[in-house]
XYZ file of N, CA and C in Angstrom:
549
model
N -17.276 2.945 15.901
C -17.543 3.627 14.653
C -16.243 4.087 13.984
N -15.244 4.505 14.818
C -13.967 4.949 14.264
C -13.313 3.840 13.443
N -13.317 2.626 13.994
C -12.696 1.504 13.303
C -13.393 1.243 11.970
N -14.701 1.297 11.962
C -15.457 1.081 10.726
C -15.105 2.146 9.698
N -15.042 3.397 10.137
C -14.715 4.490 9.216
C -13.304 4.309 8.656
N -12.354 3.920 9.517
C -10.975 3.728 9.086
C -10.893 2.577 8.085
N -11.593 1.491 8.363
C -11.597 0.359 7.438
C -12.194 0.749 6.097
N -13.278 1.524 6.123
C -13.897 1.971 4.874
C -12.940 2.869 4.106
N -12.292 3.823 4.803
C -11.341 4.726 4.140
C -10.182 3.941 3.524
N -9.617 3.007 4.281
C -8.484 2.239 3.791
C -8.893 1.366 2.608
N -10.020 0.698 2.739
C -10.498 -0.151 1.646
C -10.788 0.665 0.401
N -11.433 1.806 0.575
C -11.736 2.673 -0.559
C -10.457 3.178 -1.217
N -9.496 3.564 -0.406
C -8.230 4.068 -0.941
C -7.509 2.985 -1.736
N -7.439 1.786 -1.189
C -6.784 0.699 -1.913
C -7.507 0.389 -3.214
N -8.823 0.404 -3.173
C -9.591 0.129 -4.386
C -9.334 1.191 -5.445
N -9.270 2.444 -5.022
C -9.021 3.523 -5.977
C -7.630 3.422 -6.573
N -6.651 3.116 -5.734
C -5.272 3.042 -6.200
C -5.089 1.914 -7.200
N -5.685 0.792 -6.935
C -5.489 -0.356 -7.813
C -6.433 -0.361 -8.991
N -7.366 0.568 -9.029
C -8.296 0.733 -10.156
C -8.969 -0.583 -10.539
N -9.371 -1.288 -9.526
C -10.114 -2.509 -9.762
C -9.276 -3.703 -10.173
N -7.949 -3.575 -10.123
C -7.119 -4.697 -10.551
C -6.596 -5.526 -9.398
N -6.957 -5.187 -8.194
C -6.470 -5.930 -7.044
C -7.204 -7.262 -6.966
N -6.500 -8.319 -7.335
C -7.077 -9.650 -7.292
C -6.076 -10.565 -6.614
N -6.584 -11.582 -6.009
C -5.679 -12.583 -5.455
C -4.982 -13.263 -6.606
N -3.692 -13.401 -6.489
C -2.928 -14.050 -7.545
C -2.365 -15.351 -7.009
N -2.345 -16.341 -7.835
C -1.697 -17.580 -7.452
C -0.252 -17.498 -7.896
N 0.550 -18.356 -7.336
C 1.969 -18.327 -7.686
C 2.171 -18.506 -9.184
N 1.323 -19.270 -9.842
C 1.460 -19.490 -11.273
C 1.058 -18.291 -12.096
N 0.225 -17.396 -11.547
C -0.242 -16.242 -12.294
C 0.624 -15.024 -12.089
N 1.264 -14.910 -10.963
C 1.994 -13.691 -10.634
C 3.434 -13.785 -11.112
N 3.967 -12.631 -11.471
C 5.363 -12.572 -11.855
C 6.214 -12.815 -10.619
N 7.160 -13.712 -10.699
C 8.053 -13.957 -9.581
C 9.128 -12.895 -9.613
N 9.249 -12.100 -8.541
C 10.272 -11.070 -8.548
C 11.666 -11.689 -8.628
N 12.477 -11.132 -9.478
C 13.827 -11.624 -9.654
C 14.781 -10.820 -8.779
N 15.728 -11.491 -8.137
C 16.695 -10.759 -7.331
C 17.462 -9.752 -8.183
N 17.602 -8.559 -7.679
C 18.366 -7.540 -8.389
C 19.851 -7.853 -8.256
N 20.588 -7.585 -9.300
C 22.020 -7.894 -9.300
C 22.864 -6.690 -8.866
N 22.290 -5.497 -8.932
C 23.050 -4.308 -8.584
C 22.368 -3.569 -7.443
N 23.100 -2.703 -6.784
C 22.548 -1.906 -5.703
C 21.654 -0.803 -6.229
N 21.067 -0.071 -5.330
C 20.207 1.050 -5.692
C 20.793 2.325 -5.102
N 20.443 3.446 -5.725
C 20.895 4.731 -5.205
C 20.075 5.090 -3.984
N 20.738 5.425 -2.911
C 20.069 5.812 -1.669
C 20.938 6.822 -0.942
N 20.314 7.728 -0.196
C 21.105 8.664 0.613
C 22.005 7.888 1.575
N 23.159 8.438 1.921
C 24.091 7.743 2.823
C 23.441 7.268 4.124
N 22.520 8.042 4.674
C 21.869 7.666 5.936
C 21.010 6.412 5.801
N 20.656 6.050 4.558
C 19.757 4.926 4.338
C 20.450 3.695 3.757
N 21.770 3.702 3.774
C 22.509 2.558 3.244
C 22.279 1.341 4.133
N 22.062 0.210 3.488
C 21.872 -1.046 4.205
C 23.243 -1.543 4.663
N 23.345 -2.031 5.892
C 24.646 -2.499 6.386
C 25.243 -3.606 5.511
N 26.573 -3.661 5.479
C 27.264 -4.736 4.771
C 26.774 -6.071 5.297
N 26.851 -7.066 4.438
C 26.417 -8.403 4.836
C 24.983 -8.696 4.443
N 24.344 -7.771 3.705
C 22.985 -7.958 3.219
C 22.986 -7.805 1.708
N 22.110 -8.568 1.031
C 22.040 -8.492 -0.431
C 20.639 -8.085 -0.862
N 20.576 -7.313 -1.929
C 19.308 -6.859 -2.491
C 18.594 -8.044 -3.122
N 17.329 -8.273 -2.734
C 16.583 -9.416 -3.269
C 15.304 -9.018 -3.994
N 14.875 -7.772 -3.877
C 13.662 -7.360 -4.566
C 13.525 -5.855 -4.633
N 13.036 -5.364 -5.777
C 12.774 -3.939 -5.972
C 11.343 -3.826 -6.492
N 10.504 -3.102 -5.745
C 9.094 -3.004 -6.074
C 8.635 -1.557 -6.130
N 7.832 -1.241 -7.127
C 7.162 0.050 -7.197
C 5.911 -0.048 -6.332
N 5.471 1.088 -5.792
C 4.282 1.087 -4.941
C 3.474 2.355 -5.152
N 2.170 2.199 -5.071
C 1.255 3.338 -5.040
C 0.223 3.064 -3.969
N -0.176 4.133 -3.292
C -1.168 3.975 -2.240
C -1.492 5.290 -1.594
N -1.823 5.212 -0.323
C -2.164 6.403 0.444
C -1.501 6.346 1.806
N -1.271 7.516 2.342
C -0.905 7.685 3.736
C -2.160 8.257 4.394
N -2.723 7.547 5.357
C -3.943 8.005 6.021
C -3.573 8.677 7.325
N -4.128 9.872 7.508
C -3.865 10.677 8.695
C -5.149 10.842 9.483
N -4.995 10.953 10.804
C -6.132 11.185 11.680
C -5.871 12.439 12.506
N -6.940 13.119 12.868
C -6.815 14.343 13.647
C -6.559 13.993 15.111
N -5.468 14.525 15.656
C -5.116 14.329 17.057
C -4.719 15.675 17.632
N -5.515 16.155 18.585
C -5.231 17.447 19.224
C -5.085 18.577 18.208
N -5.918 18.565 17.180
C -5.939 19.653 16.205
C -4.900 19.582 15.109
N -4.091 18.515 15.083
C -3.097 18.365 14.020
C -3.197 16.973 13.415
N -2.729 16.834 12.181
C -2.775 15.566 11.478
C -1.608 14.684 11.892
N -1.912 13.444 12.280
C -0.901 12.452 12.673
C -1.092 11.221 11.791
N 0.023 10.595 11.400
C -0.058 9.404 10.560
C -0.797 8.295 11.292
N -1.782 7.732 10.632
C -2.518 6.596 11.162
C -1.986 5.306 10.544
N -1.925 5.268 9.197
C -1.469 4.057 8.539
C -1.238 4.289 7.050
N -0.332 3.487 6.478
C -0.193 3.461 5.027
C -1.084 2.360 4.463
N -1.398 2.448 3.199
C -2.083 1.379 2.466
C -1.599 1.483 1.027
N -0.904 0.449 0.561
C -0.346 0.514 -0.794
C -0.281 -0.865 -1.418
N -0.242 -0.866 -2.733
C -0.008 -2.095 -3.490
C 1.376 -1.999 -4.111
N 2.054 -3.130 -4.195
C 3.397 -3.205 -4.766
C 3.397 -4.156 -5.950
N 4.228 -3.827 -6.936
C 4.435 -4.693 -8.088
C 5.912 -4.662 -8.441
N 6.367 -5.694 -9.143
C 7.775 -5.764 -9.543
C 8.120 -4.521 -10.351
N 9.245 -3.923 -10.051
C 9.646 -2.631 -10.619
C 9.514 -2.565 -12.143
N 9.886 -3.613 -12.842
C 9.867 -3.571 -14.308
C 8.642 -4.239 -14.920
N 7.625 -4.539 -14.136
C 6.417 -5.192 -14.642
C 5.449 -4.137 -15.175
N 5.368 -4.030 -16.504
C 4.500 -3.015 -17.109
C 3.023 -3.267 -16.836
N 2.650 -4.512 -16.571
C 1.239 -4.810 -16.279
C 0.869 -4.407 -14.848
N 1.868 -4.128 -14.044
C 1.675 -3.701 -12.650
C 0.852 -4.719 -11.858
N 1.134 -5.973 -12.071
C 0.446 -7.052 -11.362
C 0.826 -6.994 -9.882
N -0.156 -6.870 -9.035
C 0.070 -6.754 -7.600
C 0.751 -8.007 -7.066
N 1.866 -7.814 -6.347
C 2.566 -8.930 -5.721
C 2.627 -8.794 -4.206
N 2.253 -7.619 -3.682
C 2.274 -7.436 -2.228
C 1.381 -6.266 -1.833
N 0.947 -6.307 -0.579
C 0.187 -5.214 0.025
C 0.979 -4.689 1.211
N 0.919 -3.389 1.406
C 1.629 -2.726 2.505
C 0.592 -2.034 3.368
N 0.699 -2.229 4.692
C -0.267 -1.618 5.594
C 0.355 -1.344 6.956
N -0.528 -0.958 7.897
C -0.087 -0.579 9.241
C 0.724 -1.684 9.881
N 1.737 -1.285 10.569
C 2.635 -2.203 11.263
C 4.018 -1.553 11.420
N 4.666 -1.156 10.338
C 4.310 -1.461 8.954
C 4.570 -2.930 8.636
N 3.766 -3.442 7.709
C 3.881 -4.824 7.271
C 3.693 -4.883 5.762
N 4.403 -5.814 5.132
C 4.262 -6.104 3.710
C 3.881 -7.576 3.611
N 2.810 -7.873 2.891
C 2.316 -9.240 2.749
C 2.266 -9.584 1.266
N 2.877 -10.698 0.909
C 2.873 -11.149 -0.476
C 1.504 -11.690 -0.847
N 0.965 -11.227 -1.981
C -0.286 -11.771 -2.499
C -0.009 -13.014 -3.346
N 1.261 -13.321 -3.540
C 1.663 -14.467 -4.341
C 1.815 -15.712 -3.467
N 2.520 -15.562 -2.333
C 2.835 -16.738 -1.523
C 2.473 -16.600 -0.046
N 1.907 -15.468 0.358
C 1.467 -15.288 1.736
C 2.557 -14.934 2.730
N 3.815 -14.888 2.300
C 4.883 -14.509 3.227
C 4.719 -13.045 3.618
N 5.301 -12.662 4.758
C 5.143 -11.293 5.248
C 6.377 -10.857 6.008
N 6.557 -9.537 6.080
C 7.633 -8.962 6.879
C 7.101 -7.722 7.597
N 7.391 -7.650 8.887
C 7.128 -6.452 9.693
C 8.456 -5.745 9.872
N 8.416 -4.431 10.017
C 9.663 -3.685 10.165
C 9.441 -2.419 10.982
N 10.541 -1.833 11.414
C 10.521 -0.564 12.146
C 11.578 0.353 11.540
N 11.252 1.627 11.435
C 12.190 2.600 10.863
C 13.398 2.758 11.776
N 14.587 2.748 11.159
C 15.824 2.950 11.909
C 16.576 4.190 11.429
N 16.195 4.724 10.257
C 16.823 5.944 9.742
C 15.854 6.610 8.770
N 15.969 7.935 8.682
C 15.097 8.704 7.798
C 15.918 9.729 7.036
N 15.459 10.062 5.845
C 16.093 11.069 5.021
C 14.992 11.978 4.467
N 14.835 13.169 5.036
C 13.756 14.069 4.600
C 13.902 14.491 3.147
N 12.763 14.732 2.500
C 12.714 15.257 1.138
C 11.666 16.358 1.112
N 11.953 17.429 0.395
C 11.002 18.528 0.287
C 9.755 18.096 -0.478
N 8.580 18.427 0.062
C 7.324 18.214 -0.631
C 6.828 16.785 -0.692
N 7.430 15.886 0.044
C 7.015 14.484 0.029
C 7.362 13.841 1.369
N 6.801 12.668 1.591
C 7.157 11.933 2.802
C 8.628 11.550 2.727
N 9.276 11.384 3.869
C 10.706 11.083 3.848
C 11.004 9.676 3.322
N 12.224 9.510 2.857
C 12.710 8.181 2.517
C 13.141 7.526 3.828
N 13.066 6.190 3.882
C 13.330 5.476 5.135
C 14.229 4.268 4.936
N 14.925 3.911 6.007
C 15.556 2.608 6.140
C 14.827 1.926 7.285
N 14.297 0.739 7.015
C 13.570 -0.021 8.023
C 14.289 -1.340 8.263
N 14.266 -1.791 9.507
C 14.862 -3.074 9.851
C 13.743 -4.042 10.196
N 13.858 -5.249 9.712
C 12.852 -6.274 9.965
C 12.744 -6.567 11.454
N 11.509 -6.715 11.921
C 11.261 -7.124 13.306
C 10.675 -8.531 13.352
N 10.119 -9.005 12.232
C 9.571 -10.360 12.148
C 9.281 -10.690 10.696
N 9.423 -11.964 10.347
C 9.009 -12.442 9.031
C 8.180 -13.704 9.231
N 7.318 -13.967 8.255
C 6.469 -15.159 8.287
C 6.461 -15.797 6.906
N 6.376 -17.119 6.889
C 6.269 -17.828 5.626
C 7.614 -18.153 5.010
N 7.540 -18.795 3.850
C 8.758 -19.246 3.162
C 8.920 -18.596 1.798
N 8.145 -17.579 1.484
C 8.172 -16.961 0.169
C 9.127 -15.791 0.056
N 8.737 -14.810 -0.757
C 9.629 -13.705 -1.114
C 10.046 -12.828 0.064
N 9.238 -12.783 1.134
C 9.591 -11.951 2.281
C 10.232 -12.740 3.420
N 10.400 -14.039 3.261
C 11.059 -14.862 4.276
C 12.498 -14.390 4.461
N 12.886 -14.162 5.672
C 14.272 -13.807 5.959
C 14.684 -12.390 5.604
N 13.736 -11.518 5.228
C 14.095 -10.132 4.910
C 14.708 -9.476 6.147
N 15.819 -8.769 5.946
C 16.513 -8.104 7.056
C 16.304 -6.586 7.050
N 16.288 -5.975 5.869
C 16.130 -4.526 5.746
C 15.229 -4.182 4.574
N 14.587 -3.025 4.687
C 13.735 -2.483 3.633
C 14.076 -1.002 3.497
N 14.154 -0.527 2.267
C 14.315 0.906 2.017
C 13.050 1.417 1.331
N 12.575 2.593 1.765
C 11.515 3.302 1.043
C 12.205 4.468 0.359
N 12.254 4.415 -0.967
C 12.998 5.399 -1.759
C 12.087 6.038 -2.803
N 12.588 7.073 -3.459
C 11.883 7.730 -4.576
C 10.449 8.118 -4.203
N 10.274 8.627 -3.006
C 8.928 8.963 -2.541
C 8.369 10.185 -3.257
N 7.056 10.152 -3.469
C 6.325 11.283 -4.065
C 4.985 11.383 -3.347
N 4.638 12.583 -2.878
C 3.343 12.801 -2.239
C 3.277 12.245 -0.833
N 2.032 12.050 -0.366
C 1.797 11.447 0.936
C 1.939 12.345 2.138
N 2.194 13.635 1.922
C 2.426 14.562 3.031
C 1.107 14.920 3.713
N 1.137 14.973 5.034
C -0.046 15.345 5.804
C -0.491 16.756 5.444
N -1.800 17.010 5.476
C -2.284 18.374 5.224
C -1.684 19.344 6.245
N -1.538 20.586 5.839
C -1.007 21.607 6.751
C -2.127 22.359 7.461
N -3.357 22.116 7.052
C -4.496 22.788 7.662
C -4.825 22.154 9.009
N -5.467 22.920 9.856
C -5.903 22.403 11.151
C -7.040 21.411 10.933
N -7.265 20.574 11.918
C -8.349 19.599 11.836
C -9.108 19.597 13.155
N -10.260 18.966 13.131
C -11.083 18.921 14.346
C -11.616 17.515 14.566
N -11.911 17.231 15.810
C -12.557 15.970 16.156
C -11.741 14.767 15.765
N -12.399 13.828 15.123
C -11.754 12.582 14.712
C -11.652 12.490 13.196
N -11.486 13.642 12.539
C -11.364 13.669 11.080
C -10.240 12.744 10.618
N -10.407 12.192 9.437
C -9.360 11.402 8.791
C -9.279 11.806 7.328
N -8.084 11.705 6.777
C -7.894 11.985 5.360
C -6.802 11.080 4.822
N -6.912 10.727 3.552
C -5.911 9.893 2.892
C -5.261 10.691 1.775
N -3.935 10.645 1.720
C -3.159 11.401 0.734
C -2.371 10.409 -0.121
N -2.550 10.499 -1.429
C -1.874 9.581 -2.358
C -0.351 9.735 -2.280
N 0.341 8.593 -2.434
C 1.804 8.611 -2.498
C 2.285 7.478 -3.389
N 3.530 7.590 -3.793
C 4.191 6.499 -4.499
C 5.624 6.407 -3.980
N 6.207 5.243 -4.147
C 7.568 5.018 -3.658
C 8.126 3.772 -4.321
N 9.406 3.570 -4.121
C 10.065 2.330 -4.486
C 10.497 1.680 -3.185
N 10.153 0.398 -3.016
C 10.572 -0.361 -1.842
C 11.596 -1.394 -2.275
N 12.737 -1.418 -1.578
C 13.766 -2.409 -1.848
C 13.881 -3.319 -0.628
N 14.068 -4.603 -0.884
C 14.120 -5.600 0.184
C 15.467 -6.303 0.151
N 16.020 -6.529 1.338
C 17.333 -7.144 1.486
C 17.249 -8.333 2.420
N 18.108 -9.316 2.171
C 18.247 -10.476 3.036
C 19.725 -10.642 3.378
N 20.035 -11.312 4.476
C 21.443 -11.537 4.795
C 22.140 -12.293 3.659
N 23.354 -11.855 3.327
C 24.143 -12.547 2.308
C 24.611 -13.877 2.899
N 24.626 -14.881 2.074
C 25.030 -16.211 2.590
C 26.437 -16.514 2.231
């Protein structure tokens, strides 16, 4: 029953965030993200190592889902949609979920990653530097080496106590930047 409830919560959260616009996109319909030519502002702790180049900057909105564990809220999973930073239509180009993993809705490529550095921010989830642990496919996420979660807003776990197997989802937004090894 827990799994069913979690799936319903995650699906509902994604549906609410995308306001009914989450559709499968074909490569011909979706905006192809263009490699960024300049770096991004990030705290020193989150700087990507030399030898990597910025290949994508995406805005994201979604939820951080928390579950009650021993009377306190613990992160269960994120669920977010990503679109090219400057795309005013906000056409979904990727989904972000537990793993953490990012999957392209354009070409099916994916990247899994693990946090290697964090930079706390007051009143919001921390900014992160993540290192790729695996990639799949030949599309936009093929060969990704590092990911930054920047410009975070919201997503903080409730401060109230919880009981049983309660779950709650808290809205958040962020900018995700993707890097690949420089050739």
